[in-house]
Amino acid sequence: MALLDIRNVSRTYGEEDTVTPALRDVFFTVEEGEFLAIMGPSGSGKSTLLHILGFLDRPTSGSYLFTGKSIGDLDDEALARLRNEQVGFVFQMFHLLPRVAVLNNVVLPLVYAGVPAIERERRARESLTVVGMTHRLNHVPSQLSGGERQRVAIARAIVNAPRLILADEPTGNLDAASGQMVLETLERLHAQGHTIILVTHETTLANHAERIVRLHDGRIVSDERRERRNVHAHFSK
Amino acid sequence: MRIPDQLRTATEGLKTNLGRSFLTILGIVIGVAAIVLVLSLGGAARELILREVQGIGGETLVVRPGRQPEGPSEVAQTLFSDSLKERDIIALRRKENVPGARSVDPAIFVPGSVTYQDQVYRPTIFGWNAETLAEAFDITPAEGTFFTEEDTRARAQVTVIGDRVRDELFGSATALGETIRIRGHAFRVVGVLDARGQVGFLNTDELVLVPYTTAQEKLLAISYVHEIFIRADDPSRVEEVAEDVRRTLREMHGITDPAKDDFFVATQQDILERIGTVTLALTVFLAAIAAISLVVGGIGIMNIMLVSVTERTREIGLRKAVGATNAEIRAQFLLEALLLTVTGGALGTVIALLFAALAAVVIRQQFSLPWSFQFSTTGILLGLGTAALVGLTFGLYPATRAARKDPIEALRYE
């Protein structure tokens, strides 16, 4: 059974005479453990698709099965719970809470999950170890470099052990070196078995994925599987 | 989300804007302080007045002519009513009519001033039985004696004066045996009262007492009395005495329908209740005015919360993305508003209590009144309660706005 199964999904904005379609009749599935890049020019609907996949938005028509269950009938509260338990978001703008220490930023999803304080701090430290950010636990985001902030954001995205990591242009605000480091972190997570969906318009970035879905004008125009790269060789340098 | 985490999230939100948060709650601080202070001072004043009135004694009843006054014009009617006559007093004094009465004394109020040589003073002139007064007010002549029943029967032109009256008219000279003029009539001073100050409504130091018969005939030329002052054997018999008095007077005046009474009986208890009601109403009225400032403070809270919600749009988006429900977002901002106002309420209550304590000290020292500092838990709870209510009322709209934000748009907000 596929982790995600999108069937005939459309998403339109506006009403009646001003309807603008963002997605048109999209079909695709993602298996557990895939590293997939969604590509396309701006306005192609890739962000809309990501929001639907991450339960931040609902399709106007069509169905979305997550682990085989339709989310169409779920209310806002149930969607919030799905985001909390099943999804980790990584944003272009990092979206860390300003003036809040690194450790407290990372525990945030666990706070909403109702995890007790001691347990969630332990898990946050674990996540920060994965992204290599244990040396700045009590710094606030403004004291960190862009790359460090994005690694903290990734730690937050994985702290709730989600089935799905959604990254929206995660290197878009970073210099080449920092971007590379963030990408390596995502690849490592993939190697550990995480399912990652990356939205980008940069081909170099997409080339790290094993599958590239291209969108144009709200439709999927290509869906190609690429040869899997040797991730470990990449990290051993 | 656990409740301690909700509290922590709200406090963190407030901490990031500490200076602004403090300024915002000033309105609440002032409003709550005003309410608590008014209630505290009002309570103290009420207690003081009631204690003073109780000085007259619980066994007291007063019969007044006319109907129970319901407004200022009816009070005036009462003063000019002539329904209570000498024969009523005689009837009331009969044991078989009012068995529980210890004393029945008419009272005459005489407007005017008294003179001695070239000194003029405007005291409270009463035609009354001096001994009853002495007992009721627990006061004795410092010099001389009271006038006697014989004086009353003979309509003697004798008087007992208060301490202050003596000072004003005679200074340090001897007053006893001197002749003063009341409304032009010569009266011999037979006694001077002990200085006792305010007792109930009456300042006994400013009294000029004459036999009531003399007051009726010589000073006012009337045949009725203004008031009949009755004391029961025992405070527990007051109601019984009141009923006997009503029955006797109805009989005397030929009244069958109690609604047509041309007199009314006021017991000490009635008076206490009336005063209690009036002072309470006054206190509540003042507190209500003070409460207006709380509305102003509440609007300030709402304003700053709306600014805060807009400023933190991206935070709201992020919190929703990591799993916050609408209810949790609403609770967070509502709790922030609540923490703001309750902190303000606590500060205001402390300030009010400090002022009330200070006022108690000043009033006791400057006015030598037995004023007490009222530290009531009701006042504190009310202060905190109204503050919380303001927080909930004015925090709800901004919090709902925060909860309704679309997460995608909120995340993109610049």
XYZ file of C-alpha atoms in Angstrom:
651
model
C 0.000 0.000 0.000
C 1.299 3.397 -0.975
C 2.006 5.953 1.764
C 0.326 8.662 -0.281
C -2.211 8.113 -2.981
C -3.497 11.169 -4.823
C -6.343 10.456 -7.217
C -7.743 12.910 -9.704
C -7.031 15.849 -7.398
C -7.904 19.387 -8.463
C -7.532 22.552 -6.469
C -9.063 25.828 -7.567
C -9.038 29.256 -5.981
C -11.694 31.944 -6.186
C -15.388 31.538 -6.952
C -17.531 31.154 -10.075
C -16.384 33.644 -12.722
C -12.938 34.187 -11.178
C -11.993 30.542 -10.698
C -8.255 29.953 -11.050
C -7.133 26.328 -11.168
C -3.881 25.572 -9.300
C -3.949 21.800 -9.728
C -5.774 19.858 -12.427
C -6.582 16.147 -12.288
C -3.384 15.094 -10.582
C -2.711 11.388 -9.992
C 0.331 10.075 -8.223
C 1.506 7.828 -5.442
C 4.473 7.867 -3.114
C 5.818 4.791 -1.384
C 7.261 4.756 2.081
C 10.982 5.580 2.025
C 11.023 7.457 -1.283
C 13.031 10.650 -1.837
C 11.054 12.606 -4.363
C 11.477 16.053 -5.852
C 8.566 18.070 -7.203
C 9.773 20.533 -9.790
C 8.187 23.206 -11.853
C 8.263 26.939 -12.555
C 6.548 29.283 -10.141
C 2.773 29.090 -10.483
C 2.926 25.495 -11.626
C 1.072 24.337 -8.510
C 3.944 22.641 -6.717
C 3.427 24.518 -3.447
C -0.301 23.846 -3.596
C 0.405 20.152 -4.027
C 2.821 20.214 -1.093
C 0.221 21.927 1.125
C -2.362 19.312 0.222
C 0.088 16.486 0.872
C 0.928 18.075 4.260
C -2.744 18.435 5.307
C -2.508 22.246 5.346
C -4.986 22.451 2.484
C -7.755 20.302 1.034
C -8.345 19.347 -2.595
C -11.356 21.008 -4.244
C -12.133 17.638 -5.851
C -10.565 14.221 -6.048
C -9.349 12.076 -3.218
C -6.274 11.811 -1.062
C -5.568 8.524 0.670
C -2.948 8.625 3.388
C -1.811 5.111 4.383
C -4.896 3.889 2.588
C -7.355 6.089 4.490
C -9.213 8.951 2.852
C -8.676 12.310 4.542
C -11.615 13.888 2.755
C -14.008 13.419 5.654
C -11.645 14.603 8.383
C -12.339 17.845 10.206
C -9.785 20.596 10.876
C -8.893 19.167 14.237
C -8.155 15.729 12.799
C -5.999 17.324 10.087
C -4.082 19.238 12.776
C -3.447 15.934 14.533
C -2.232 14.361 11.260
C 0.181 17.279 10.706
C 1.362 16.891 14.265
C 1.964 13.139 14.156
C 2.696 12.266 10.544
C 4.352 15.271 8.885
C 7.493 17.318 9.377
C 7.722 20.600 7.480
C 10.903 22.340 6.391
C 10.267 25.828 5.004
C 12.310 28.155 2.853
C 11.974 30.856 5.557
C 12.886 28.402 8.372
C 9.949 29.662 10.477
C 11.647 29.313 13.814
C 10.045 31.209 16.684
C 12.171 34.306 17.268
C 13.438 34.910 20.826
C 12.846 31.249 21.655
C 15.858 29.025 22.350
C 16.862 26.308 19.855
C 15.834 23.486 22.154
C 12.394 25.005 22.761
C 11.886 25.547 19.047
C 12.591 21.891 18.365
C 10.207 20.566 21.057
C 7.254 22.536 19.652
C 5.522 19.653 17.783
C 5.880 17.476 20.883
C 4.266 20.193 23.005
C 1.175 19.966 20.817
C 1.392 16.168 20.935
C 1.118 16.353 24.726
C 4.482 14.664 25.357
C 5.771 15.251 28.922
C 8.558 17.813 29.307
C 11.424 15.470 30.168
C 10.628 13.040 27.355
C 10.317 15.739 24.734
C 13.594 17.356 25.730
C 15.323 13.997 25.336
C 13.831 13.549 21.898
C 14.690 17.113 20.894
C 18.318 16.531 21.852
C 18.296 13.361 19.755
C 16.959 15.247 16.733
C 19.520 17.982 17.195
C 22.240 15.326 17.301
C 21.017 14.000 13.943
C 21.397 17.449 12.339
C 24.619 18.221 14.225
C 23.297 21.180 16.220
C 23.829 20.090 19.827
C 26.353 22.888 20.499
C 23.771 25.707 20.345
C 20.870 24.458 22.444
C 20.245 27.713 24.284
C 20.934 30.120 21.452
C 18.068 32.006 19.906
C 17.608 31.870 16.091
C 18.999 35.385 15.527
C 22.347 34.162 16.917
C 22.561 31.397 14.299
C 23.661 31.407 10.648
C 21.093 30.624 7.961
C 22.370 27.074 7.518
C 22.258 26.465 11.253
C 18.696 27.763 11.429
C 17.602 25.415 8.679
C 19.235 22.474 10.437
C 17.351 23.411 13.618
C 14.176 23.539 11.531
C 14.953 20.061 10.192
C 15.490 18.836 13.751
C 12.031 20.192 14.552
C 10.602 18.465 11.472
C 11.871 15.033 12.542
C 11.369 15.321 16.311
C 7.898 13.774 16.148
C 9.226 10.841 14.054
C 6.929 11.652 11.097
C 6.139 9.273 8.224
C 6.665 12.138 5.801
C 9.090 15.072 5.585
C 7.981 17.925 3.330
C 10.619 20.464 2.355
C 9.598 23.595 0.459
C 12.664 25.164 -1.225
C 14.741 24.377 1.871
C 17.924 25.886 0.426
C 16.268 28.860 -1.221
C 17.524 31.298 1.425
C 20.956 29.771 1.911
C 24.381 30.215 0.369
C 25.851 27.291 -1.588
C 27.848 25.821 1.305
C 24.984 25.960 3.790
C 22.608 24.628 1.168
C 24.901 21.715 0.553
C 24.982 20.916 4.249
C 21.191 21.018 4.513
C 20.924 18.752 1.508
C 23.347 16.282 3.004
C 21.247 16.254 6.148
C 18.135 15.434 4.107
C 19.990 12.678 2.271
C 21.131 11.191 5.541
C 17.557 11.191 6.786
C 16.495 9.461 3.592
C 19.216 6.877 4.103
C 17.760 6.253 7.548
C 14.427 5.451 5.928
C 12.511 8.734 6.047
C 10.141 9.583 3.208
C 11.094 12.985 1.849
C 9.278 15.173 -0.640
C 11.251 18.162 -1.798
C 9.729 21.072 -3.686
C 12.204 23.073 -5.714
C 12.776 24.781 -9.021
C 16.527 24.092 -8.964
C 17.619 21.146 -11.059
C 20.852 20.623 -9.089
C 18.824 20.196 -5.964
C 16.298 17.889 -7.593
C 19.105 15.705 -8.864
C 19.680 14.479 -5.325
C 16.278 12.829 -5.365
C 15.615 9.375 -6.785
C 12.434 10.441 -8.472
C 11.454 13.767 -10.052
C 7.874 14.813 -10.679
C 7.518 17.852 -12.932
C 4.486 20.051 -12.827
C 3.420 22.575 -15.376
C 0.299 24.681 -15.186
C -1.217 22.457 -12.517
C -0.643 19.191 -14.325
C 1.999 16.510 -13.933
C 4.033 16.573 -17.144
C 6.667 13.991 -16.258
C 7.427 11.513 -13.496
C 10.872 9.972 -13.853
C 12.770 7.604 -11.620
C 16.488 8.138 -11.480
C 19.293 5.849 -10.539
C 19.943 5.863 -6.827
C 23.110 7.687 -5.867
C 25.574 6.334 -3.427
C 24.765 8.501 -0.459
C 27.423 7.061 1.765
C 30.142 7.723 -0.747
C 28.900 11.279 -0.818
C 29.315 11.655 2.927
C 32.601 9.851 3.234
C 34.617 12.584 1.607
C -1.580 20.204 24.663
C -1.124 20.099 28.395
C -2.351 22.948 30.580
C 1.084 23.827 32.060
C 2.400 24.055 28.490
C -0.451 26.352 27.531
C 0.413 28.623 30.442
C 4.092 28.564 29.540
C 3.382 29.361 25.905
C 1.251 32.334 26.936
C 3.827 33.709 29.372
C 6.556 33.332 26.738
C 4.396 35.304 24.335
C 4.027 38.099 26.851
C 7.677 38.136 27.884
C 8.800 39.048 24.391
C 6.989 42.372 24.763
C 7.377 43.075 28.440
C 7.430 46.873 28.282
C 4.399 47.004 26.054
C 2.556 44.456 28.179
C 3.144 46.583 31.273
C 1.849 49.775 29.679
C -1.184 47.913 28.390
C -2.275 46.708 31.805
C -2.034 50.159 33.429
C -5.650 50.820 32.491
C -6.723 47.610 34.203
C -4.542 48.374 37.231
C -6.193 51.760 37.670
C -9.703 50.451 37.033
C -9.463 47.551 39.447
C -7.727 49.734 42.043
C -10.589 52.242 41.819
C -13.266 49.560 42.261
C -11.571 47.780 45.137
C -10.763 51.070 46.852
C -14.326 52.359 46.576
C -15.705 49.096 47.924
C -13.227 49.009 50.775
C -13.822 52.629 51.801
C -17.571 52.233 51.301
C -17.586 49.181 53.535
C -15.619 50.999 56.203
C -17.918 54.032 56.035
C -20.970 51.803 56.278
C -19.576 50.024 59.283
C -18.738 53.332 60.934
C -22.200 54.791 60.352
C -23.972 51.663 61.532
C -21.877 51.485 64.680
C -22.626 55.134 65.425
C -26.337 54.642 64.911
C -26.328 51.570 67.079
C -25.111 53.878 69.863
C -28.745 54.963 70.281
C -29.694 51.506 71.421
C -31.576 48.626 69.905
C -34.616 48.986 72.153
C -35.609 52.287 70.583
C -38.719 53.039 68.506
C -39.747 56.349 67.039
C -43.310 57.302 66.106
C -43.582 60.048 63.513
C -46.683 61.724 62.182
C -47.812 61.331 58.588
C -46.906 58.438 56.321
C -43.644 56.623 55.961
C -41.712 59.088 53.787
C -40.718 57.721 50.399
C -39.154 60.891 49.064
C -37.997 64.413 50.028
C -41.428 66.017 49.671
C -42.947 63.448 52.011
C -40.255 64.160 54.604
C -41.401 67.781 54.588
C -45.023 66.651 54.982
C -44.021 64.656 58.039
C -42.486 67.718 59.680
C -45.661 69.772 59.295
C -48.081 67.055 60.189
C -49.923 67.560 63.471
C -51.477 64.129 63.939
C -49.629 63.252 67.159
C -51.163 64.924 70.193
C -50.727 64.958 73.947
C -53.625 62.526 74.393
C -51.787 59.980 72.175
C -48.866 60.142 74.538
C -51.092 59.628 77.525
C -52.687 56.609 75.830
C -49.333 55.127 74.883
C -48.089 55.528 78.437
C -50.892 53.339 79.787
C -49.493 49.927 80.625
C -52.572 48.118 79.365
C -52.130 49.630 75.910
C -48.381 49.111 75.438
C -47.209 46.722 78.158
C -43.674 46.435 76.832
C -42.845 50.158 76.855
C -40.387 51.402 79.431
C -40.708 55.048 78.521
C -42.773 57.157 76.141
C -41.502 60.651 75.487
C -42.530 63.264 73.001
C -39.899 65.267 71.187
C -40.206 68.791 69.798
C -37.713 70.210 67.321
C -37.255 73.940 67.672
C -35.534 75.872 64.891
C -33.696 79.033 65.904
C -30.718 80.317 67.804
C -29.769 81.052 71.387
C -28.134 84.203 72.734
C -26.300 85.193 75.871
C -25.455 88.868 76.126
C -23.919 89.581 72.693
C -23.043 85.944 71.895
C -25.255 84.128 69.365
C -25.183 80.411 68.571
C -27.304 78.088 66.458
C -27.539 74.809 68.337
C -29.926 71.880 68.008
C -32.867 72.837 70.218
C -34.948 69.946 71.528
C -37.997 69.858 73.685
C -37.538 66.507 75.348
C -37.507 64.585 78.555
C -33.956 65.069 79.763
C -33.740 61.869 81.763
C -34.864 59.643 78.916
C -32.284 61.294 76.742
C -29.650 60.777 79.392
C -30.439 57.091 79.520
C -30.777 56.600 75.805
C -27.568 58.411 74.983
C -25.772 57.430 78.152
C -24.971 61.008 79.029
C -25.056 62.912 82.317
C -24.778 66.588 83.225
C -21.200 67.525 84.027
C -22.510 70.418 86.097
C -25.927 71.002 87.636
C -28.889 68.662 87.047
C -31.503 67.799 84.442
C -34.817 69.525 84.631
C -37.458 67.509 86.478
C -40.942 66.214 85.698
C -42.171 69.075 87.833
C -40.442 71.478 85.428
C -42.150 69.723 82.516
C -45.571 69.982 84.153
C -44.992 73.619 85.077
C -43.664 74.515 81.613
C -40.622 75.928 83.390
C -38.220 78.043 81.385
C -35.170 76.014 82.274
C -32.548 74.466 79.977
C -29.690 71.995 79.877
C -26.999 72.848 77.332
C -24.278 70.898 75.580
C -20.587 71.370 76.134
C -20.004 73.164 72.846
C -22.967 75.487 73.409
C -21.504 76.427 76.770
C -18.141 77.165 75.132
C -19.675 79.306 72.408
C -21.883 81.368 74.697
C -19.919 81.607 77.908
C -16.316 80.883 76.980
C -14.548 80.117 80.235
C -17.160 81.852 82.416
C -19.690 79.946 84.555
C -22.873 79.025 82.743
C -24.852 77.419 85.545
C -27.594 79.684 86.880
C -27.177 82.202 84.032
C -30.082 83.173 81.822
C -29.896 82.629 78.054
C -32.442 83.569 75.437
C -33.984 80.977 73.153
C -35.929 82.606 70.316
C -36.125 85.647 72.549
C -37.469 83.848 75.629
C -35.409 83.787 78.829
C -34.301 80.349 80.053
C -32.237 79.574 83.122
C -29.319 77.159 82.640
C -29.736 74.333 85.171
C -27.269 71.864 83.718
C -24.347 71.458 81.325
C -23.863 68.124 79.548
C -20.719 66.102 79.519
C -18.728 66.429 76.298
C -19.615 63.335 74.358
C -19.564 64.325 70.714
C -21.471 62.533 67.988
C -23.889 59.802 69.035
C -25.817 58.414 66.114
C -27.250 61.306 64.180
C -26.945 63.657 67.072
C -24.042 65.752 68.247
C -24.902 65.938 71.948
C -22.380 68.746 72.442
C -24.539 71.037 70.328
C -27.792 70.326 72.173
C -29.991 72.793 73.960
C -32.644 70.884 75.901
C -35.847 72.351 77.264
C -38.980 70.683 78.713
C -41.136 69.655 75.737
C -44.182 71.407 77.187
C -42.265 74.654 77.320
C -41.087 74.155 73.749
C -44.671 73.557 72.567
C -46.270 76.466 74.358
C -43.664 79.177 74.733
C -41.387 78.618 71.771
C -43.596 77.252 68.982
C -47.177 77.739 70.166
C -48.266 74.292 68.947
C -50.306 71.578 70.608
C -48.948 68.582 68.710
C -45.588 66.808 68.950
C -43.027 66.130 66.242
C -41.989 62.702 67.364
C -42.687 60.171 70.057
C -39.654 58.413 71.344
C -40.382 55.011 72.891
C -38.061 52.559 74.539
C -38.982 48.912 75.011
C -38.216 46.964 78.166
C -35.907 44.817 76.151
C -34.614 44.888 72.542
C -36.386 41.558 71.904
C -39.773 43.192 72.568
C -39.357 45.990 70.034
C -41.590 44.410 67.407
C -44.293 43.655 69.951
C -44.148 47.223 71.256
C -44.300 48.583 67.714
C -47.458 46.550 67.067
C -49.063 47.732 70.335
C -48.218 51.323 69.468
C -49.790 51.025 66.020
C -52.938 49.457 67.433
C -53.304 52.060 70.166
C -52.778 54.989 67.817
C -55.207 53.586 65.235
C -57.776 53.306 67.964
C -57.082 56.853 69.131
C -57.274 58.233 65.590
C -60.267 56.088 64.581
C -58.384 54.352 61.764
C -59.585 50.932 60.604
C -57.523 50.569 57.432
C -53.768 50.373 58.174
C -53.115 51.822 54.715
C -54.622 55.076 55.939
C -52.367 55.458 58.974
C -51.506 59.070 59.784
C -48.364 58.038 61.636
C -45.605 55.505 61.262
C -43.356 53.600 63.609
C -39.677 53.273 62.884
C -37.622 50.829 64.888
C -33.902 50.959 65.312
C -33.744 47.912 63.065
C -35.633 49.748 60.301
C -33.234 52.644 60.555
C -30.197 50.372 60.432
C -31.589 48.565 57.423
C -32.356 51.794 55.658
C -28.908 53.207 56.293
C -27.351 49.929 55.276
C -29.291 49.937 52.012
C -28.507 53.545 51.245
C -24.782 53.300 51.905
C -24.574 50.033 50.002
C -26.386 51.551 47.045
C -24.035 54.508 47.117
C -20.990 52.245 47.244
C -22.197 50.113 44.387
C -22.997 53.229 42.369
C -19.496 54.605 42.852
C -17.971 51.223 42.050
C -20.041 51.078 38.865
C -18.628 54.435 37.804
C -15.141 53.131 38.515
C -15.974 50.101 36.394
C -16.237 52.350 33.332
C -12.486 52.801 33.499
C -12.199 49.022 33.250
C -14.024 49.069 29.930
C -11.501 51.614 28.692
C -8.701 49.401 29.974
C -10.289 46.409 28.280
C -10.381 48.174 24.930
C -6.660 48.865 25.375
C -6.088 45.153 25.944
C -8.100 44.258 22.861
C -6.157 46.755 20.783
C -2.766 45.452 21.849
C -3.855 41.848 21.405
C -4.977 42.601 17.849
C -1.581 44.166 17.140
C 0.099 41.140 18.678
C -1.938 38.686 16.606
C -1.016 40.526 13.406
C 2.646 40.759 14.345
C 2.776 37.069 15.097
C 0.887 35.862 12.036
C 3.842 33.712 10.944
C 4.151 32.213 14.399
C 0.475 31.275 14.208
C 1.023 29.684 10.788
C 3.999 27.701 12.047
C 2.173 26.522 15.160
C -0.685 25.295 12.983
C 1.761 23.575 10.628
C 3.304 21.593 13.503
C -0.110 20.532 14.756
C -1.766 23.282 16.811
C -5.550 23.119 16.510
C -7.670 26.251 16.160
C -8.806 25.772 19.749
C -5.223 25.652 20.964
C -4.331 28.861 19.137
C -7.419 30.562 20.544
C -6.597 29.336 24.035
C -3.046 30.649 23.726
C -4.086 34.207 22.885
C -7.028 34.211 25.249
C -4.720 33.080 28.016
C -2.296 35.871 27.160
C -5.076 38.440 27.498
C -6.222 36.801 30.710
C -2.719 36.803 32.196
C -2.369 40.478 31.300
C -5.605 41.548 32.945
C -5.304 39.305 35.995
C -1.782 40.609 36.609
C -3.226 44.100 36.276
C -6.044 43.155 38.623
C -3.639 41.802 41.234
C -1.500 44.938 41.041
C -4.588 47.152 41.246
C -5.902 45.248 44.250
C -2.604 45.595 46.094
C -2.509 49.319 45.324
C -6.128 49.761 46.456
C -5.500 47.964 49.734
C -2.408 50.089 50.386
C -4.450 53.244 49.796
C -7.313 51.976 51.965
C -4.891 51.218 54.797
C -3.314 54.647 54.416
C -6.750 56.303 54.383
C -7.679 54.448 57.576
C -4.582 55.774 59.337
C -5.160 59.346 58.121
C -8.882 59.360 58.980
C -8.269 57.948 62.437
C -5.589 60.524 63.181
C -7.002 63.614 61.498
C -10.690 63.156 62.235
C -10.435 60.886 65.272
C -13.158 58.629 63.872
C -13.139 54.922 64.696
C -12.514 54.138 61.022
C -11.421 50.593 60.311
C -9.331 49.277 57.442
C -11.473 46.755 55.588
C -9.429 43.914 54.191
C -12.125 41.805 52.637
C -11.466 38.675 50.609
C -14.628 39.549 48.702
C -12.960 42.744 47.535
C -9.861 40.888 46.395
C -11.846 38.194 44.635
C -14.003 40.848 43.027
C -10.936 42.756 41.839
C -9.356 39.667 40.323
C -12.707 38.416 39.047
C -13.571 41.601 37.165
C -10.040 41.715 35.761
C -10.397 38.140 34.516
C -13.793 38.948 33.052
C -12.351 41.927 31.185
C -9.545 39.706 29.890
C -11.970 37.097 28.612
C -14.365 39.637 27.108
C -11.809 41.744 25.296
C -9.396 38.912 24.553
C -11.935 36.709 22.831
C -12.147 38.631 19.562
C -8.366 38.874 18.948
C -7.928 35.221 19.972
C -10.670 34.107 17.599
C -9.061 36.105 14.805
C -5.777 34.329 15.510
C -7.458 30.917 15.527
C -9.202 31.543 12.194
C -6.062 32.424 10.280
C -5.416 30.212 7.275
C -2.102 28.431 7.962
C -0.811 28.745 4.392
C -1.439 32.476 4.199
C -0.108 32.940 7.719
C 3.149 31.171 6.832
C 3.599 33.407 3.793
C 2.834 36.615 5.728
C 5.682 39.120 5.439
